Every structure is written in structure tokens, then in C-alpha cells.
Amino acid sequence: MTTILETRSLCYSYGDGTQALRDVCISLEQGRKVALVGPNGAGKSTLMLMFNGILRPSNGEVIFRGRPMSYDAASLRSIRRTVGMVFQNSDDQLFAPTVFQDVAFGPTNLGYSAEKVSRYVGFALQYVGLSGYERRPPHHLSGGEKKRVAIAGILAMEPEVMILDEPTSNLDPASSEEIMEMLDELNSGGKTLIISTHDVDLAYRWADEVILMKEGSVARRGTGQEVFGDSRLVKDARLKLPLLVELYQELTGRGIAQRSAPPRNILELCDLLQPKAETETLGRIYICNVDGAEEKQISAVLERISVSFKGAMGTSAKSLAERCGISMDFTYGVIDKCILKALLGKNCIILTSGGMVDHIMKRIKAYGQESGRRIEATCLCHGTEKLK
Ligand code: ADP
């Protein structure tokens, strides 16, 4: 694993003397999903602002790809392109009169030609599912749409690392899940993601690594199971336990379930409560890559294959399903929901873009290895139905 961001003895005090960071030493690996958790005032936002050079350390240093960060104008421009920051409140980030101008702001400032800016903006808006919104004023959009525009503005600069301060705050559950799913897709494409959140359930199930901050310092870092497995630490940090951890503690306390570590998701919880039976008929999961597919090809695939449940992952698959007039049973948490249905013997199909196919395959395979329940996954290349 390659270290992408590192802090050494990082300290920061605001102008009024408030010491927001005290001797923070962490290193973050490339391609990881990292969640910063902690109570209000723990220093999460300050640390994030350090990562892309908006704040400059009072002491210590921030290191990006092995090189200490410099704070001259050219270095800052470069770091802000490579380490993109999405603010908690989208209204702090969106200021241009139209969505296009907002997303174009970064690439224009990088000196790209008008043609290149237009291409990058088009790509970014398509990625976040907002093609066609170019001329709309950002302040007329919904909270979820504003967040997508803010993400598109960062994506248009092709960052390596994306930092999102409380990405789901003030969003309804469906918008939150869609944003988190988009972050998963970006992560599958190789981007390193760092979020801060108060939502312990979200941090627990989403992050590869959780960093718990308290009073300007790192109190603990590790997997969600490691960090949230320490009830006292969590309580001291004025957080609550993720529901799955609390449930697991109750179940093991009552002797209903036994396991070395709490379940990370509903799938693992179900396995904990209902161990593998001798004979089980499992359903199959079809994964359909919709890249370049036309509506009629997708409709033809769905007519030919008998499935009980359909899911769509990623904005292009969801909008294609909508254009085909196919109603989707699952639009978030799709892989695990399909695995749960396959465990009940039902066949499912997941429509997705090519970049996600391997990610889905890996998740299904990993589940099979962990649980001993091998679910067949078949990859379909839209029109040709070629088996992978
Ligand atoms: P978190 O994101 O974990 O809520 P912050 O990084 O926002 O924490 O805040 C860390 C500490 O710095 C808190 O004590 C907060 O009051 C203080 N702080 C944050 N921003 C400012 C500011 N602009 N001026 C003075 N103090 C600040």
C-alpha cells in the first residue's frame, strides 16, 4: 500500500488562540475509504482543511505523496486540484449563477481551454447524474442535487483524493445513500476518500478505516470493528455505538449469538442468527454491464432472464432503467440486498456500469468465502449476454 497523505506532529491554533489540533500524526493509504468521527469541536474539519492547504499548520507538517506541502500560490493550486474538498454546506461552495459555470470554475482556473473545460464539465455532470442541469441556478436545486453539483465541481479537476465534510448532513435517506454509493463508485475507480461524519452507522459500514478524534487529537484509529468495539472510548467521545454493534453485544450477552467480532452489515447479522443449513438452494445474481447499451437491449435481457429482484448501481444504470421504464427494487445497498435475496433462493439482476462489475464480483465472492455460501454470479455484457 502507498501512503498518500500523512501528518507529522500537526498542530493548529486559530487566531483567537483556540487550539484545534494537537500533535496529530496519521498516515492514509491510497485508495482507502476513511471516516473521521468525533464529537463537535474534535478538530475533524480543521484537519480536513489542512489536507488541501486551506489552513497552514502552526506546527508540524502535512505530507502529500512523500513531499511536505508548500504554501506558495503554485503549490497550493496544485494541491487543491489533487486533493478536492467538498464542504458540509453546499451553499458555501456553490456561488456561480448556473450549474455549468459552477462546475467550470475549477478547470477554468487551471487554465484549460474552453473546449476542454466544456468536456470536463460534461463528463463530471454526467457522472453525478445531472446532465441537462447546465443552465439551472444552483440555489434552486434540492439539497441532494446541490451536493452532486459540488462533487461534480471537484471531479472536473480529476482529483486523486476527495475530502467530504459531513457529506450526508441535511440530506434525506435516499439522497444520502445515493451520495455514498457514488463515493463507492469513485473509490472503485481508484480515488482515495476521506469523509467526516457524526453518523456512526454510516462510518461503521462504509469506511475501511475509522479515525476517532477527540479534543484535537487522534484517540483511536482502526477498522470500524476495532474502533467501535471499544464501548468506553466511544462513550468518552460523546458518540453512540453503531446499531449493529449494540445489537451484537445484546445478542452475545444473552447467549443468542457467538462470534469473534460484531457483524459489519445486515448480511453478516443474518448469518450470525441463521448459520448455514446442510441443504440450501441459493439464487443466482446476474450482473449486467450497461455501458454503451441501448434501451431495447436492456429490455431484451430482462425479458429473457427470469429474476425476482432488480437493482441498479450508479447514475448511468439508474437513468437507463428509468428510460426503459423498468422499476428497480433496489437502488442503494444493492449488492448486499441481492445477496440477501439470493440466500432466500431468488434470482436477481444488477444493472451497472463497467467500472463496477469487478467490485460487485469481488463482494459476492468475498461473501462466499467468509460465509461458506457460494452464490453464483453471472456477468452479462448487455446485448451479447456473454458469460464472463
Ligand atoms: P469538528 O469539525 O470536529 O466539529 P472543528 O475543526 O470545527 O471541529 O473545531 C475544532 C476546534 O476549533 C473547536 O474548538 C472549534 O470551536 C474551534 N474552531 C473552529 N473554527 C474556528 C474558527 N474559525 N475560529 C476559532 N475557533 C475555531
XYZ file of C-alpha atoms and ligand atoms in Angstrom:
415
model
C 0.000 0.000 0.000
C 1.224 3.502 -0.849
C 0.860 6.304 1.660
C -0.843 9.262 0.009
C -1.348 11.747 2.872
C 0.496 11.995 6.121
C 0.638 14.421 9.030
C 3.609 14.739 11.384
C 3.141 16.364 14.796
C 0.449 18.540 13.287
C -0.762 21.393 15.486
C -3.117 24.220 14.664
C -4.396 27.180 16.664
C -6.991 29.627 15.359
C -6.376 33.390 15.615
C -8.306 33.632 18.890
C -5.939 31.087 20.461
C -8.245 28.033 20.242
C -6.015 25.007 19.856
C -7.903 22.886 17.314
C -5.257 20.219 16.543
C -2.669 18.834 18.934
C 0.171 16.709 17.697
C -1.778 14.762 15.077
C 0.319 12.010 13.446
C -1.516 9.887 10.907
C -0.824 8.329 7.535
C -3.509 7.483 4.991
C -3.131 4.829 2.327
C -4.026 5.428 -1.295
C -7.369 4.032 -2.431
C -8.892 3.748 1.040
C -12.228 4.927 2.372
C -11.532 6.801 5.591
C -14.084 8.206 8.055
C -13.179 10.826 10.649
C -15.563 10.614 13.587
C -15.723 12.504 16.855
C -17.866 14.975 18.770
C -18.366 18.604 17.758
C -15.176 20.573 18.120
C -12.921 17.480 17.967
C -10.902 19.004 15.107
C -12.237 16.997 12.148
C -12.988 19.990 9.911
C -9.725 21.683 10.820
C -7.786 18.545 9.894
C -9.616 18.314 6.582
C -8.823 21.943 5.792
C -5.159 21.115 6.424
C -5.248 18.262 3.909
C -5.792 20.555 0.950
C -3.821 23.520 2.179
C -6.716 25.839 3.078
C -5.169 26.090 6.566
C -1.467 26.089 7.238
C -0.097 24.230 10.284
C 1.017 26.240 13.316
C 3.482 23.417 13.910
C 4.328 20.120 12.240
C 3.656 19.284 8.612
C 1.304 17.744 6.081
C 2.947 15.425 3.568
C 1.386 14.558 0.224
C 2.901 11.644 -1.711
C 6.077 11.838 0.384
C 6.608 15.587 -0.101
C 5.947 18.168 2.601
C 3.243 20.576 1.488
C 4.358 24.039 0.390
C 2.161 27.079 0.674
C 3.220 29.251 -2.281
C 0.482 30.015 -4.816
C 1.595 27.430 -7.430
C 1.885 24.595 -4.875
C -1.497 25.439 -3.394
C -3.117 25.423 -6.825
C -1.637 22.010 -7.465
C -2.659 20.539 -4.102
C -6.219 21.879 -4.396
C -6.547 20.208 -7.763
C -5.238 16.865 -6.486
C -6.974 16.942 -3.096
C -10.536 18.130 -3.669
C -12.696 19.358 -0.817
C -16.491 19.237 -0.646
C -17.833 21.454 2.145
C -20.562 20.429 4.539
C -22.864 23.217 3.455
C -23.176 23.207 -0.340
C -24.232 26.878 -0.268
C -20.685 27.713 0.935
C -19.312 26.044 -2.189
C -21.753 26.945 -4.971
C -21.744 30.577 -5.973
C -21.989 30.860 -9.779
C -25.290 31.762 -11.472
C -25.523 28.435 -13.337
C -24.544 24.825 -12.659
C -22.254 24.858 -15.702
C -20.351 27.925 -14.511
C -20.016 26.482 -11.045
C -18.560 23.176 -12.209
C -16.401 25.009 -14.767
C -14.813 27.237 -12.117
C -12.014 24.805 -11.156
C -10.956 23.684 -14.652
C -11.140 27.299 -15.920
C -8.828 28.418 -13.132
C -6.427 25.653 -14.089
C -6.115 27.419 -17.456
C -7.835 24.746 -19.558
C -9.145 25.750 -22.999
C -12.882 26.444 -23.342
C -13.296 23.181 -25.252
C -11.514 21.176 -22.553
C -13.480 22.913 -19.772
C -16.722 22.082 -21.540
C -15.683 18.440 -21.992
C -14.667 18.058 -18.324
C -17.834 19.730 -17.075
C -19.936 17.486 -19.318
C -18.181 14.394 -18.011
C -18.492 15.457 -14.352
C -22.187 16.329 -14.637
C -22.907 13.066 -16.403
C -21.054 11.180 -13.674
C -23.170 12.703 -10.913
C -26.377 12.218 -12.929
C -27.018 15.898 -13.646
C -26.627 16.130 -17.414
C -29.180 18.639 -18.612
C -28.863 20.799 -15.495
C -26.159 23.037 -17.008
C -28.260 26.203 -17.200
C -30.075 25.813 -13.885
C -29.183 28.133 -10.983
C -27.581 26.009 -8.216
C -29.535 27.741 -5.436
C -32.817 26.440 -6.908
C -31.733 22.783 -6.628
C -32.571 20.292 -3.872
C -30.026 19.516 -1.139
C -29.015 16.252 -2.823
C -28.638 17.922 -6.221
C -26.539 20.744 -4.743
C -24.247 18.156 -3.166
C -23.898 16.468 -6.562
C -23.004 19.780 -8.220
C -20.367 20.389 -5.529
C -18.960 16.891 -6.143
C -19.013 17.492 -9.928
C -17.021 20.719 -9.410
C -14.298 18.705 -7.693
C -14.474 15.792 -10.145
C -13.969 18.150 -13.080
C -10.427 18.696 -11.790
C -9.695 14.940 -11.674
C -8.538 14.799 -8.056
C -6.695 11.822 -6.563
C -8.147 12.403 -3.103
C -11.638 13.636 -2.294
C -12.451 15.056 1.116
C -16.073 15.467 2.115
C -17.098 17.210 5.312
C -20.330 15.595 6.600
C -21.435 14.540 3.084
C -24.876 13.326 4.173
C -25.873 16.024 6.659
C -29.289 17.542 5.869
C -29.979 15.009 3.096
C -32.953 12.662 3.089
C -32.135 8.914 3.433
C -32.378 8.131 -0.302
C -30.177 11.111 -1.288
C -27.662 10.136 1.417
C -27.455 6.579 0.131
C -27.069 7.794 -3.443
C -24.197 10.080 -2.463
C -22.466 7.282 -0.522
C -22.953 4.880 -3.411
C -21.400 7.437 -5.753
C -18.439 7.684 -3.402
C -18.101 3.885 -3.519
C -18.069 4.034 -7.300
C -15.371 6.720 -7.249
C -13.392 4.630 -4.794
C -13.668 1.583 -7.074
C -12.161 3.805 -9.755
C -9.128 4.344 -7.502
C -9.868 7.578 -5.650
C -8.946 7.941 -2.008
C -11.908 9.209 0.012
C -11.939 10.924 3.370
C -15.218 11.888 4.996
C -16.131 13.306 8.372
C -19.401 12.243 9.910
C -21.435 12.105 13.108
C -23.320 9.157 11.702
C -21.644 6.224 13.425
C -23.700 3.660 11.494
C -22.531 5.171 8.237
C -18.876 5.272 9.327
C -19.084 1.697 10.611
C -20.461 0.116 7.465
C -18.792 2.341 4.860
C -15.221 3.027 5.952
C -12.169 0.796 5.545
C -10.612 2.840 8.295
C -12.137 4.908 11.095
C -10.212 7.686 12.847
C -11.788 8.752 16.113
C -10.835 12.299 17.101
C -11.241 13.909 20.473
C -10.082 17.322 21.692
C -7.865 17.915 18.695
C -6.079 14.543 18.862
C -6.497 11.091 17.377
C -7.979 8.943 20.157
C -8.035 5.731 18.104
C -7.775 4.522 14.541
C -8.523 1.132 13.023
C -11.328 -0.748 11.318
C -14.886 0.117 12.331
C -14.990 -3.093 14.353
C -11.831 -2.147 16.234
C -12.771 1.453 16.966
C -16.471 0.942 17.733
C -15.768 -2.335 19.548
C -14.398 -0.182 22.408
C -17.620 0.956 24.095
C -15.899 3.079 26.738
C -13.878 5.002 24.188
C -16.993 5.633 22.108
C -18.884 6.881 25.166
C -15.992 9.094 26.282
C -16.002 10.650 22.824
C -19.726 11.503 23.252
C -20.646 9.202 20.354
C -23.007 6.244 20.339
C -22.364 2.697 19.270
C -23.437 1.702 15.772
C -26.745 -0.157 15.960
C -25.157 -3.392 14.683
C -22.527 -3.309 17.429
C -25.121 -2.613 20.126
C -27.331 -5.405 18.846
C -24.391 -7.793 18.679
C -23.458 -7.012 22.284
C -27.034 -7.732 23.414
C -27.228 -10.960 21.410
C -23.905 -12.296 22.656
C -24.717 -11.169 26.227
C -27.874 -13.284 26.080
C -26.028 -16.232 24.555
C -28.118 -15.984 21.352
C -25.141 -15.449 19.082
C -21.425 -16.059 19.198
C -18.779 -14.547 17.015
C -15.357 -13.066 17.458
C -16.283 -9.647 16.111
C -19.526 -7.723 15.580
C -21.230 -8.071 12.181
C -20.379 -5.294 9.744
C -23.678 -5.339 7.902
C -27.153 -6.894 7.817
C -25.845 -9.820 5.785
C -23.366 -10.773 8.472
C -26.015 -10.259 11.132
C -28.340 -12.683 9.317
C -25.536 -15.250 9.038
C -24.910 -14.856 12.740
C -28.531 -15.592 13.573
C -29.090 -18.282 10.949
C -25.979 -20.396 10.338
C -25.606 -22.299 7.079
C -28.003 -25.223 6.732
C -26.994 -28.596 5.232
C -29.080 -28.105 2.119
C -29.833 -24.694 0.764
C -30.981 -23.604 -2.657
C -29.346 -20.329 -3.462
C -30.423 -17.890 -6.132
C -28.129 -16.511 -8.808
C -27.039 -12.906 -9.294
C -26.721 -11.569 -12.842
C -24.526 -8.521 -13.292
C -25.370 -6.563 -16.417
C -22.865 -4.032 -17.724
C -24.954 -1.297 -19.329
C -22.086 0.756 -20.797
C -22.975 1.630 -24.373
C -26.222 -0.333 -24.159
C -29.446 0.837 -25.742
C -32.804 0.666 -24.013
C -34.061 -2.175 -26.212
C -31.024 -4.331 -25.423
C -31.620 -3.992 -21.691
C -35.329 -4.682 -22.071
C -34.464 -7.791 -24.140
C -32.071 -9.069 -21.461
C -34.685 -8.582 -18.771
C -37.345 -10.345 -20.794
C -35.141 -13.390 -21.321
C -33.777 -13.827 -17.812
C -36.076 -14.801 -15.030
C -35.319 -12.706 -11.962
C -37.347 -11.879 -8.878
C -35.479 -8.684 -7.994
C -33.753 -5.947 -9.959
C -31.212 -3.419 -8.743
C -29.336 -0.549 -10.366
C -25.976 0.783 -9.228
C -24.516 4.063 -10.422
C -26.161 7.028 -12.082
C -25.887 5.760 -15.671
C -27.549 2.417 -14.845
C -30.289 4.138 -12.857
C -31.092 6.617 -15.601
C -31.048 3.866 -18.257
C -33.503 1.812 -16.170
C -35.707 4.885 -15.888
C -35.587 5.457 -19.663
C -36.552 1.792 -20.194
C -39.475 2.264 -17.810
C -38.188 -0.609 -15.657
C -38.892 -0.186 -11.982
C -35.971 -1.142 -9.786
C -36.451 -2.944 -6.469
C -33.085 -1.749 -5.147
C -31.262 1.487 -5.883
C -28.914 1.586 -2.903
C -27.136 -1.058 -0.838
C -27.788 -3.096 -3.975
C -25.125 -5.821 -3.731
C -25.933 -6.865 -0.167
C -29.670 -6.704 -0.813
C -29.268 -9.011 -3.818
C -27.102 -11.407 -1.795
C -29.804 -11.478 0.901
C -32.417 -12.364 -1.730
C -30.124 -14.990 -3.305
C -29.854 -16.588 0.134
C -33.629 -16.973 0.005
C -33.277 -18.763 -3.336
C -34.284 -15.796 -5.502
C -32.543 -14.750 -8.719
C -31.556 -11.083 -9.013
C -30.038 -8.811 -11.614
C -27.837 -5.776 -11.030
C -27.589 -3.164 -13.787
C -24.370 -1.224 -13.511
C -21.542 0.436 -15.405
C -18.413 -1.463 -16.424
C -16.230 0.065 -13.726
C -18.335 -1.534 -11.003
C -18.538 -5.099 -12.379
C -15.326 -6.308 -10.755
C -16.254 -4.620 -7.478
C -19.605 -6.476 -7.413
C -17.981 -9.793 -8.367
C -15.391 -9.379 -5.623
C -18.022 -8.583 -2.992
C -20.094 -11.661 -3.888
C -17.010 -13.870 -3.938
C -15.729 -12.486 -0.621
C -19.127 -13.127 0.949
C -18.988 -16.731 -0.302
C -15.554 -17.253 1.182
C -16.473 -15.732 4.542
C -19.836 -17.452 4.933
C -19.291 -20.757 3.087
C -22.398 -19.925 0.985
C -21.276 -19.708 -2.616
C -23.633 -17.616 -4.681
C -23.293 -17.940 -8.468
C -22.657 -14.639 -10.191
C -23.002 -14.316 -13.958
C -21.706 -11.326 -15.850
C -23.703 -10.188 -18.868
C -22.364 -7.754 -21.435
C -25.685 -6.070 -22.352
C -26.627 -7.095 -25.926
C -24.443 -10.142 -26.328
C -25.078 -11.765 -22.940
C -21.564 -13.091 -22.975
C -20.787 -15.032 -19.835
C -17.696 -13.906 -18.026
P -15.186 19.448 14.284
O -15.127 19.532 12.812
O -14.709 18.146 14.831
O -16.524 19.848 14.853
P -13.555 21.833 14.240
O -12.321 21.515 13.490
O -14.635 22.592 13.533
O -14.152 20.509 14.881
O -13.184 22.680 15.529
C -12.082 22.380 16.376
C -11.961 23.485 17.401
O -11.602 24.700 16.743
C -13.247 23.798 18.173
O -12.890 24.142 19.485
C -13.809 24.973 17.429
O -14.588 25.781 18.297
C -12.557 25.717 17.001
N -12.748 26.481 15.766
C -13.174 26.023 14.580
N -13.193 27.004 13.657
C -12.764 28.132 14.290
C -12.550 29.472 13.881
N -12.778 29.864 12.631
N -12.089 30.336 14.812
C -11.845 29.949 16.086
N -12.016 28.693 16.527
C -12.470 27.793 15.648
